[in-house]
Amino acid sequence: MTTPIDSQGVHQHALRFFEEEVTFLFHITDWCNLSCQHCFINAQNVPVHQFTAEEVLSIVRDMKKLNTTRIAFSGGEPTLHPDLTRILEVAVEEGFSPDFVSNGTLITEELAEKVRDLVRCVLISVDGPQEYHDTFRGMKGAFQSAMRGIEALRKKDVPFALQFTVTKKSFPYIEWIAETASDLGAESLKLEPLFVGGRAREIASSCLSEKEIDELAEFTTRLYGQYLASTSVYMGIHSKKVLTEHPCNAYACFGSECHRHAENDPRELIILPDGNVVPVDSCLNPRLYMGNIREKSLMDVVQEYFGSPQHRGFLALCRKVFDEQVVSYPYEAIPWSQMLAAASWEDGYD
Ligand SMILES: C[S@@+](CC[C@H](N)C(=O)[O-])C[C@H]1O[C@@H](n2cnc3c(N)ncnc32)[C@H](O)[C@@H]1O
């Protein structure tokens, strides 16, 4: 569907859908059994915000209409949600192959059996060897429980992957996590540098420097080659080359300006446990949130977003970060979405 765009590239028609394929990271609860030092959700040991299976059903139906190709459910801890299996069924009924992200501690063989035919992959967070992991995740025994969860997935042939948070302290364990992921039979390993948000504000000094992120990228390339046959090792960070060759990936060109004719609608969307829908990075300033699906349907949130001050603000932010930071960034591995989030809290970007 094509609609007219104004001089800032913002669509003028109220009623339209995403032009490009979108992915959703859907935090269905903020309830968690762990108290991780770095939790950007600020998850608690009681459910403060939690979607019901019925609410998820109507949201997932809207996602289907919105050109969504991938959904990952997260939390809090999604396995604490009493209706996780029903939620996965709903996604499958709508034609998705969902993923979910878990700390693994509550995954039993019974749960693994139930989700086997419903999920594309279960992503399990492992942040280091036993002692480090338990301290970082705020619970003695968390590591052993996660390993039992992984064993249950393996026994029931459920595809799984590992996710590892890279901090200054856990950097020395990268070789170990790659070997562990491969030995366990994980289909992939995502190395995610710590970003600042929620409880991670307290440990901001553990974030990697720009240079360390670049070193991590080189390390990742080596590990990718080393474990190619068993586990795909990758990093949750953008490439400067990709962003500068195709500024549409940074939402910094659009429509006729873009040689790929890509539209600059946000393509990665996050639903926070409190219902706020956020483009690209969960740590973005709330004044750029798209809307709240506890107040109106996801469809209405999206329809009202196009051309709104929030949409214009988001595009202005992307343009400013691109012009002022991306183009001159000294390294190839660039924490672009974190730069976007940080800049959104500064005054005067729009
Ligand atoms: C918010 S958790 C929720 C799912 C589940 N409870 C878990 O621990 O995997 C989802 C993922 O985000 C990661 N994460 C949380 N806070 C982060 C931060 N500040 N920086 C980087 N990754 C973070 C976790 O390590 C986990 O892999």
Tab-separated table of C-alpha atoms and ligand atoms in Angstrom:
chain	number	residue	atom	x	y	z
A	1	MET	CA	0.000	0.000	0.000
A	2	THR	CA	1.443	3.416	-0.900
A	3	THR	CA	0.319	6.682	0.626
A	4	PRO	CA	1.508	10.263	0.088
A	5	ILE	CA	4.370	11.500	2.221
A	6	ASP	CA	5.039	15.056	3.326
A	7	SER	CA	8.354	16.885	3.193
A	8	GLN	CA	9.581	15.081	6.323
A	9	GLY	CA	8.681	11.701	4.944
A	10	VAL	CA	5.759	11.233	7.299
A	11	HIS	CA	2.667	9.592	5.879
A	12	GLN	CA	-0.385	11.772	5.661
A	13	HIS	CA	-3.097	9.107	5.594
A	14	ALA	CA	-4.348	8.081	9.003
A	15	LEU	CA	-5.305	4.562	7.965
A	16	ARG	CA	-2.404	2.453	6.910
A	17	PHE	CA	-0.255	-0.476	7.931
A	18	PHE	CA	3.477	-1.026	8.190
A	19	GLU	CA	5.052	-0.977	4.752
A	20	GLU	CA	7.935	-3.190	5.791
A	21	GLU	CA	7.895	-6.485	7.672
A	22	VAL	CA	7.996	-5.990	11.433
A	23	THR	CA	9.069	-8.035	14.443
A	24	PHE	CA	7.649	-7.820	17.954
A	25	LEU	CA	9.367	-8.470	21.269
A	26	PHE	CA	6.387	-8.909	23.565
A	27	HIS	CA	7.000	-8.731	27.334
A	28	ILE	CA	3.888	-10.550	28.568
A	29	THR	CA	4.679	-10.180	32.277
A	30	ASP	CA	7.062	-8.348	34.584
A	31	TRP	CA	6.956	-11.193	37.110
A	32	CYS	CA	10.270	-12.981	37.631
A	33	ASN	CA	11.711	-15.529	40.036
A	34	LEU	CA	15.214	-14.022	39.760
A	35	SER	CA	16.540	-10.536	40.582
A	36	CYS	CA	19.123	-9.970	37.876
A	37	GLN	CA	21.523	-7.081	38.445
A	38	HIS	CA	21.113	-5.901	34.851
A	39	CYS	CA	17.340	-6.262	34.284
A	40	PHE	CA	16.194	-3.424	32.010
A	41	ILE	CA	12.562	-4.382	32.697
A	42	ASN	CA	13.060	-4.009	36.427
A	43	ALA	CA	11.195	-7.300	36.852
A	44	GLN	CA	9.830	-8.042	40.330
A	45	ASN	CA	9.124	-11.208	42.303
A	46	VAL	CA	5.381	-10.468	42.073
A	47	PRO	CA	3.379	-9.780	38.900
A	48	VAL	CA	2.733	-6.029	38.695
A	49	HIS	CA	1.839	-5.994	34.991
A	50	GLN	CA	0.734	-9.123	33.183
A	51	PHE	CA	-1.306	-9.666	30.011
A	52	THR	CA	-4.030	-12.316	30.100
A	53	ALA	CA	-4.206	-14.971	27.401
A	54	GLU	CA	-7.360	-13.258	26.070
A	55	GLU	CA	-5.564	-9.911	25.790
A	56	VAL	CA	-2.652	-11.587	24.044
A	57	LEU	CA	-5.076	-13.216	21.606
A	58	SER	CA	-6.442	-9.905	20.347
A	59	ILE	CA	-2.959	-8.320	20.264
A	60	VAL	CA	-1.519	-11.222	18.255
A	61	ARG	CA	-4.472	-11.014	15.843
A	62	ASP	CA	-3.630	-7.341	15.291
A	63	MET	CA	0.040	-8.232	14.821
A	64	LYS	CA	-0.998	-10.602	12.062
A	65	LYS	CA	-2.769	-7.769	10.232
A	66	LEU	CA	0.287	-5.523	10.683
A	67	ASN	CA	2.719	-7.369	8.422
A	68	THR	CA	4.467	-9.048	11.362
A	69	THR	CA	6.886	-11.843	10.525
A	70	ARG	CA	8.300	-12.735	13.927
A	71	ILE	CA	7.193	-12.650	17.566
A	72	ALA	CA	9.355	-13.383	20.588
A	73	PHE	CA	7.687	-13.544	23.988
A	74	SER	CA	9.693	-12.366	26.968
A	75	GLY	CA	9.198	-10.989	30.457
A	76	GLY	CA	9.841	-10.967	33.382
A	77	GLU	CA	10.007	-14.699	33.180
A	78	PRO	CA	7.460	-15.972	30.625
A	79	THR	CA	7.449	-19.499	32.097
A	80	LEU	CA	5.873	-18.015	35.251
A	81	HIS	CA	2.875	-16.928	33.184
A	82	PRO	CA	0.064	-19.397	33.963
A	83	ASP	CA	-1.091	-19.378	30.322
A	84	LEU	CA	2.217	-19.489	28.454
A	85	THR	CA	1.248	-22.612	26.510
A	86	ARG	CA	-2.109	-21.104	25.508
A	87	ILE	CA	-0.327	-17.895	24.438
A	88	LEU	CA	2.050	-19.867	22.225
A	89	GLU	CA	-0.927	-21.768	20.772
A	90	VAL	CA	-2.629	-18.468	19.931
A	91	ALA	CA	0.484	-17.300	18.087
A	92	VAL	CA	0.678	-20.577	16.187
A	93	GLU	CA	-3.049	-20.394	15.304
A	94	GLU	CA	-2.339	-16.978	13.753
A	95	GLY	CA	0.420	-18.484	11.640
A	96	PHE	CA	3.512	-17.493	13.649
A	97	SER	CA	6.424	-19.654	14.823
A	98	PRO	CA	7.121	-17.825	18.071
A	99	ASP	CA	10.267	-17.777	20.177
A	100	PHE	CA	10.381	-17.170	23.888
A	101	VAL	CA	13.215	-15.922	26.077
A	102	SER	CA	13.666	-17.561	29.472
A	103	ASN	CA	16.085	-17.903	32.355
A	104	GLY	CA	15.486	-21.643	31.983
A	105	THR	CA	15.114	-22.301	35.715
A	106	LEU	CA	11.451	-23.402	35.556
A	107	ILE	CA	11.588	-25.450	32.366
A	108	THR	CA	10.621	-29.035	33.112
A	109	GLU	CA	10.316	-31.980	30.733
A	110	GLU	CA	6.542	-31.560	30.997
A	111	LEU	CA	6.711	-27.927	29.828
A	112	ALA	CA	9.240	-28.815	27.127
A	113	GLU	CA	6.872	-31.472	25.805
A	114	LYS	CA	3.978	-28.979	25.750
A	115	VAL	CA	5.862	-26.273	23.845
A	116	ARG	CA	7.768	-28.550	21.442
A	117	ASP	CA	5.372	-28.173	18.537
A	118	LEU	CA	4.592	-24.528	19.292
A	119	VAL	CA	7.941	-22.763	19.324
A	120	ARG	CA	10.576	-22.071	16.727
A	121	CYS	CA	13.231	-21.732	19.433
A	122	VAL	CA	13.585	-21.179	23.184
A	123	LEU	CA	16.291	-18.635	24.037
A	124	ILE	CA	17.938	-19.353	27.380
A	125	SER	CA	19.993	-16.716	29.160
A	126	VAL	CA	23.335	-17.881	30.518
A	127	ASP	CA	25.579	-15.038	31.646
A	128	GLY	CA	28.686	-16.895	32.819
A	129	PRO	CA	29.936	-19.934	34.752
A	130	GLN	CA	28.012	-21.054	37.837
A	131	GLU	CA	29.322	-18.669	40.499
A	132	TYR	CA	29.296	-15.580	38.279
A	133	HIS	CA	25.874	-16.401	36.804
A	134	ASP	CA	24.305	-16.960	40.259
A	135	THR	CA	25.647	-13.652	41.584
A	136	PHE	CA	24.671	-11.709	38.444
A	137	ARG	CA	21.189	-13.240	38.445
A	138	GLY	CA	20.625	-12.814	42.183
A	139	MET	CA	19.904	-16.450	43.052
A	140	LYS	CA	22.128	-19.242	44.261
A	141	GLY	CA	21.343	-22.316	42.189
A	142	ALA	CA	20.113	-20.314	39.151
A	143	PHE	CA	22.858	-21.738	36.939
A	144	GLN	CA	22.184	-25.384	37.880
A	145	SER	CA	18.427	-24.851	37.403
A	146	ALA	CA	19.033	-23.282	33.976
A	147	MET	CA	21.181	-26.287	32.993
A	148	ARG	CA	18.374	-28.629	34.119
A	149	GLY	CA	15.965	-26.591	31.977
A	150	ILE	CA	18.280	-26.931	28.979
A	151	GLU	CA	18.549	-30.673	29.623
A	152	ALA	CA	14.732	-30.911	29.595
A	153	LEU	CA	14.611	-29.086	26.235
A	154	ARG	CA	17.306	-31.386	24.827
A	155	LYS	CA	15.480	-34.508	26.013
A	156	LYS	CA	12.280	-33.382	24.315
A	157	ASP	CA	14.043	-32.186	21.152
A	158	VAL	CA	13.028	-28.560	21.543
A	159	PRO	CA	15.334	-26.228	19.568
A	160	PHE	CA	17.097	-23.802	21.889
A	161	ALA	CA	19.661	-21.023	21.735
A	162	LEU	CA	21.742	-19.212	24.355
A	163	GLN	CA	21.928	-15.516	25.095
A	164	PHE	CA	24.887	-14.085	27.027
A	165	THR	CA	25.140	-10.571	28.473
A	166	VAL	CA	28.643	-9.202	27.908
A	167	THR	CA	29.963	-6.932	30.660
A	168	LYS	CA	33.509	-5.888	31.535
A	169	LYS	CA	33.477	-8.705	34.134
A	170	SER	CA	32.045	-11.420	31.873
A	171	PHE	CA	34.198	-10.602	28.829
A	172	PRO	CA	36.784	-13.259	29.912
A	173	TYR	CA	34.044	-15.941	29.756
A	174	ILE	CA	33.221	-15.510	26.073
A	175	GLU	CA	35.403	-18.377	24.924
A	176	TRP	CA	33.775	-20.511	27.640
A	177	ILE	CA	30.191	-19.641	26.657
A	178	ALA	CA	30.872	-20.389	22.977
A	179	GLU	CA	32.282	-23.807	23.846
A	180	THR	CA	29.414	-24.447	26.292
A	181	ALA	CA	26.767	-23.460	23.721
A	182	SER	CA	28.357	-25.783	21.164
A	183	ASP	CA	28.723	-28.688	23.648
A	184	LEU	CA	25.099	-28.320	24.736
A	185	GLY	CA	23.860	-28.284	21.137
A	186	ALA	CA	22.475	-24.724	21.145
A	187	GLU	CA	21.520	-23.692	17.626
A	188	SER	CA	22.908	-20.212	18.175
A	189	LEU	CA	24.617	-17.987	20.723
A	190	LYS	CA	23.831	-14.296	20.930
A	191	LEU	CA	26.432	-12.106	22.626
A	192	GLU	CA	24.568	-9.050	23.882
A	193	PRO	CA	26.625	-6.172	25.334
A	194	LEU	CA	25.122	-4.824	28.568
A	195	PHE	CA	23.037	-1.717	27.968
A	196	VAL	CA	21.869	0.813	30.521
A	197	GLY	CA	18.209	0.674	31.531
A	198	GLY	CA	16.188	-0.351	34.601
A	199	ARG	CA	18.391	-2.013	37.241
A	200	ALA	CA	21.389	-1.912	34.884
A	201	ARG	CA	21.725	1.793	35.788
A	202	GLU	CA	23.311	0.595	39.039
A	203	ILE	CA	26.017	-1.305	37.143
A	204	ALA	CA	26.490	1.130	34.255
A	205	SER	CA	30.258	1.107	34.859
A	206	SER	CA	30.253	-2.570	33.723
A	207	CYS	CA	29.176	-1.586	30.192
A	208	LEU	CA	31.742	-2.207	27.475
A	209	SER	CA	33.539	0.799	26.021
A	210	GLU	CA	33.258	1.536	22.291
A	211	LYS	CA	36.670	-0.063	21.791
A	212	GLU	CA	35.700	-3.171	23.783
A	213	ILE	CA	32.524	-3.537	21.695
A	214	ASP	CA	34.708	-3.441	18.621
A	215	GLU	CA	37.020	-6.086	20.117
A	216	LEU	CA	33.954	-8.184	20.920
A	217	ALA	CA	32.931	-7.941	17.259
A	218	GLU	CA	36.311	-9.275	16.151
A	219	PHE	CA	36.109	-12.041	18.736
A	220	THR	CA	32.601	-12.906	17.532
A	221	THR	CA	33.788	-13.202	13.947
A	222	ARG	CA	36.487	-15.648	15.026
A	223	LEU	CA	34.061	-17.689	17.150
A	224	TYR	CA	31.539	-17.676	14.309
A	225	GLY	CA	34.093	-19.397	12.084
A	226	GLN	CA	35.258	-21.739	14.837
A	227	TYR	CA	31.766	-23.031	15.730
A	228	LEU	CA	30.135	-22.722	12.322
A	229	ALA	CA	29.389	-26.443	12.134
A	230	SER	CA	27.465	-26.575	15.431
A	231	THR	CA	26.371	-23.180	16.783
A	232	SER	CA	25.928	-19.865	15.054
A	233	VAL	CA	27.675	-17.211	17.175
A	234	TYR	CA	26.524	-13.641	16.619
A	235	MET	CA	26.387	-10.307	18.373
A	236	GLY	CA	23.419	-8.068	19.180
A	237	ILE	CA	25.021	-4.982	17.656
A	238	HIS	CA	24.734	-3.118	14.337
A	239	SER	CA	27.351	-2.741	11.632
A	240	LYS	CA	28.421	0.785	10.673
A	241	LYS	CA	28.930	-0.319	7.076
A	242	VAL	CA	25.363	-1.627	6.816
A	243	LEU	CA	23.915	1.518	8.401
A	244	THR	CA	25.903	3.971	6.295
A	245	GLU	CA	25.455	2.088	3.018
A	246	HIS	CA	21.748	1.708	3.728
A	247	PRO	CA	20.657	4.599	5.982
A	248	CYS	CA	17.118	3.198	5.758
A	249	ASN	CA	18.324	0.650	8.330
A	250	ALA	CA	18.839	3.610	10.667
A	251	TYR	CA	15.546	5.251	9.529
A	252	ALA	CA	17.607	8.110	8.137
A	253	CYS	CA	16.317	8.036	4.582
A	254	PHE	CA	13.016	7.093	3.099
A	255	GLY	CA	10.780	6.800	0.093
A	256	SER	CA	12.250	8.409	-3.019
A	257	GLU	CA	15.455	9.281	-1.096
A	258	CYS	CA	16.173	5.630	-0.437
A	259	HIS	CA	17.850	3.634	-3.190
A	260	ARG	CA	16.150	0.499	-1.890
A	261	HIS	CA	12.804	2.335	-1.706
A	262	ALA	CA	12.449	1.187	1.884
A	263	GLU	CA	9.912	3.022	3.988
A	264	ASN	CA	11.082	4.326	7.329
A	265	ASP	CA	8.396	2.781	9.485
A	266	PRO	CA	9.891	1.253	12.622
A	267	ARG	CA	10.530	-2.421	11.947
A	268	GLU	CA	11.397	-3.638	15.453
A	269	LEU	CA	8.708	-3.058	18.020
A	270	ILE	CA	8.692	-3.794	21.719
A	271	ILE	CA	5.634	-4.191	23.927
A	272	LEU	CA	6.533	-3.492	27.543
A	273	PRO	CA	4.665	-5.250	30.389
A	274	ASP	CA	2.728	-2.039	31.152
A	275	GLY	CA	1.377	-2.009	27.572
A	276	ASN	CA	3.558	0.716	26.105
A	277	VAL	CA	4.622	0.078	22.521
A	278	VAL	CA	8.164	1.278	21.808
A	279	PRO	CA	9.986	1.501	18.480
A	280	VAL	CA	13.430	-0.139	18.223
A	281	ASP	CA	14.824	0.225	21.773
A	282	SER	CA	13.058	-0.364	25.077
A	283	CYS	CA	15.154	2.338	26.774
A	284	LEU	CA	13.851	5.115	24.506
A	285	ASN	CA	12.466	8.251	26.181
A	286	PRO	CA	8.721	7.648	26.908
A	287	ARG	CA	7.823	10.787	24.955
A	288	LEU	CA	8.640	8.732	21.830
A	289	TYR	CA	6.466	5.757	22.782
A	290	MET	CA	3.926	4.847	20.097
A	291	GLY	CA	1.010	4.455	22.504
A	292	ASN	CA	-0.373	2.050	25.078
A	293	ILE	CA	-2.305	-1.111	24.224
A	294	ARG	CA	-3.953	-1.155	27.623
A	295	GLU	CA	-5.780	2.008	26.535
A	296	LYS	CA	-6.588	1.083	22.916
A	297	SER	CA	-6.048	-1.758	20.488
A	298	LEU	CA	-2.635	-2.336	18.930
A	299	MET	CA	-4.215	-1.547	15.580
A	300	ASP	CA	-5.368	1.853	16.846
A	301	VAL	CA	-1.995	2.568	18.441
A	302	VAL	CA	-0.279	1.927	15.103
A	303	GLN	CA	-2.839	3.831	13.000
A	304	GLU	CA	-2.621	6.889	15.233
A	305	TYR	CA	1.178	6.760	15.350
A	306	PHE	CA	1.865	7.489	11.694
A	307	GLY	CA	2.273	11.228	11.288
A	308	SER	CA	2.000	11.873	15.046
A	309	PRO	CA	4.451	14.092	16.999
A	310	GLN	CA	5.941	10.861	18.424
A	311	HIS	CA	6.576	9.539	14.921
A	312	ARG	CA	8.069	12.837	13.753
A	313	GLY	CA	10.184	12.967	16.913
A	314	PHE	CA	11.454	9.441	16.331
A	315	LEU	CA	12.448	10.241	12.746
A	316	ALA	CA	14.122	13.495	13.801
A	317	LEU	CA	16.059	11.576	16.457
A	318	CYS	CA	17.164	8.918	13.960
A	319	ARG	CA	18.317	11.579	11.520
A	320	LYS	CA	20.229	13.488	14.194
A	321	VAL	CA	21.965	10.378	15.564
A	322	PHE	CA	22.849	9.296	12.038
A	323	ASP	CA	24.289	12.680	11.001
A	324	GLU	CA	26.051	13.475	14.256
A	325	GLN	CA	27.189	10.080	15.525
A	326	VAL	CA	26.880	7.200	13.070
A	327	VAL	CA	28.747	8.750	10.150
A	328	SER	CA	31.785	9.670	12.256
A	329	TYR	CA	31.746	6.622	14.565
A	330	PRO	CA	35.331	5.316	14.812
A	331	TYR	CA	34.566	1.569	14.806
A	332	GLU	CA	32.714	-0.899	12.610
A	333	ALA	CA	30.568	-2.416	15.397
A	334	ILE	CA	28.166	0.310	16.452
A	335	PRO	CA	25.695	0.180	19.361
A	336	TRP	CA	23.216	2.145	17.268
A	337	SER	CA	19.957	1.467	19.106
A	338	GLN	CA	21.619	2.269	22.456
A	339	MET	CA	22.927	5.524	20.950
A	340	LEU	CA	19.393	6.294	19.834
A	341	ALA	CA	18.018	5.595	23.317
A	342	ALA	CA	20.707	7.710	25.010
A	343	ALA	CA	20.180	10.633	22.605
A	344	SER	CA	16.401	10.526	23.135
A	345	TRP	CA	16.942	11.698	26.734
A	346	GLU	CA	18.959	14.719	25.645
A	347	ASP	CA	17.193	18.027	25.126
A	348	GLY	CA	16.731	19.570	21.745
A	349	TYR	CA	17.098	16.573	19.453
A	350	ASP	CA	13.869	17.583	17.725
B	1	LIG	C1	14.556	-9.190	30.302
B	1	LIG	S1	15.038	-10.884	30.128
B	1	LIG	C2	13.469	-11.683	30.266
B	1	LIG	C3	13.480	-13.147	29.944
B	1	LIG	C4	14.028	-14.071	31.013
B	1	LIG	N1	13.598	-13.778	32.337
B	1	LIG	C5	15.543	-14.154	30.938
B	1	LIG	O1	16.216	-13.874	31.922
B	1	LIG	O2	16.039	-14.534	29.874
B	1	LIG	C6	15.409	-11.038	28.374
B	1	LIG	C7	16.881	-10.941	28.030
B	1	LIG	O3	17.301	-9.601	28.214
B	1	LIG	C8	18.609	-9.628	28.753
B	1	LIG	N2	18.850	-8.358	29.452
B	1	LIG	C9	18.169	-7.880	30.496
B	1	LIG	N3	18.648	-6.674	30.860
B	1	LIG	C10	19.672	-6.400	30.012
B	1	LIG	C11	20.594	-5.314	29.892
B	1	LIG	N4	20.533	-4.268	30.694
B	1	LIG	N5	21.522	-5.378	28.917
B	1	LIG	C12	21.597	-6.455	28.089
B	1	LIG	N6	20.750	-7.494	28.138
B	1	LIG	C13	19.806	-7.473	29.103
B	1	LIG	C14	18.599	-10.836	29.672
B	1	LIG	O4	19.914	-11.257	29.981
B	1	LIG	C15	17.810	-11.821	28.846
B	1	LIG	O5	18.669	-12.521	27.978
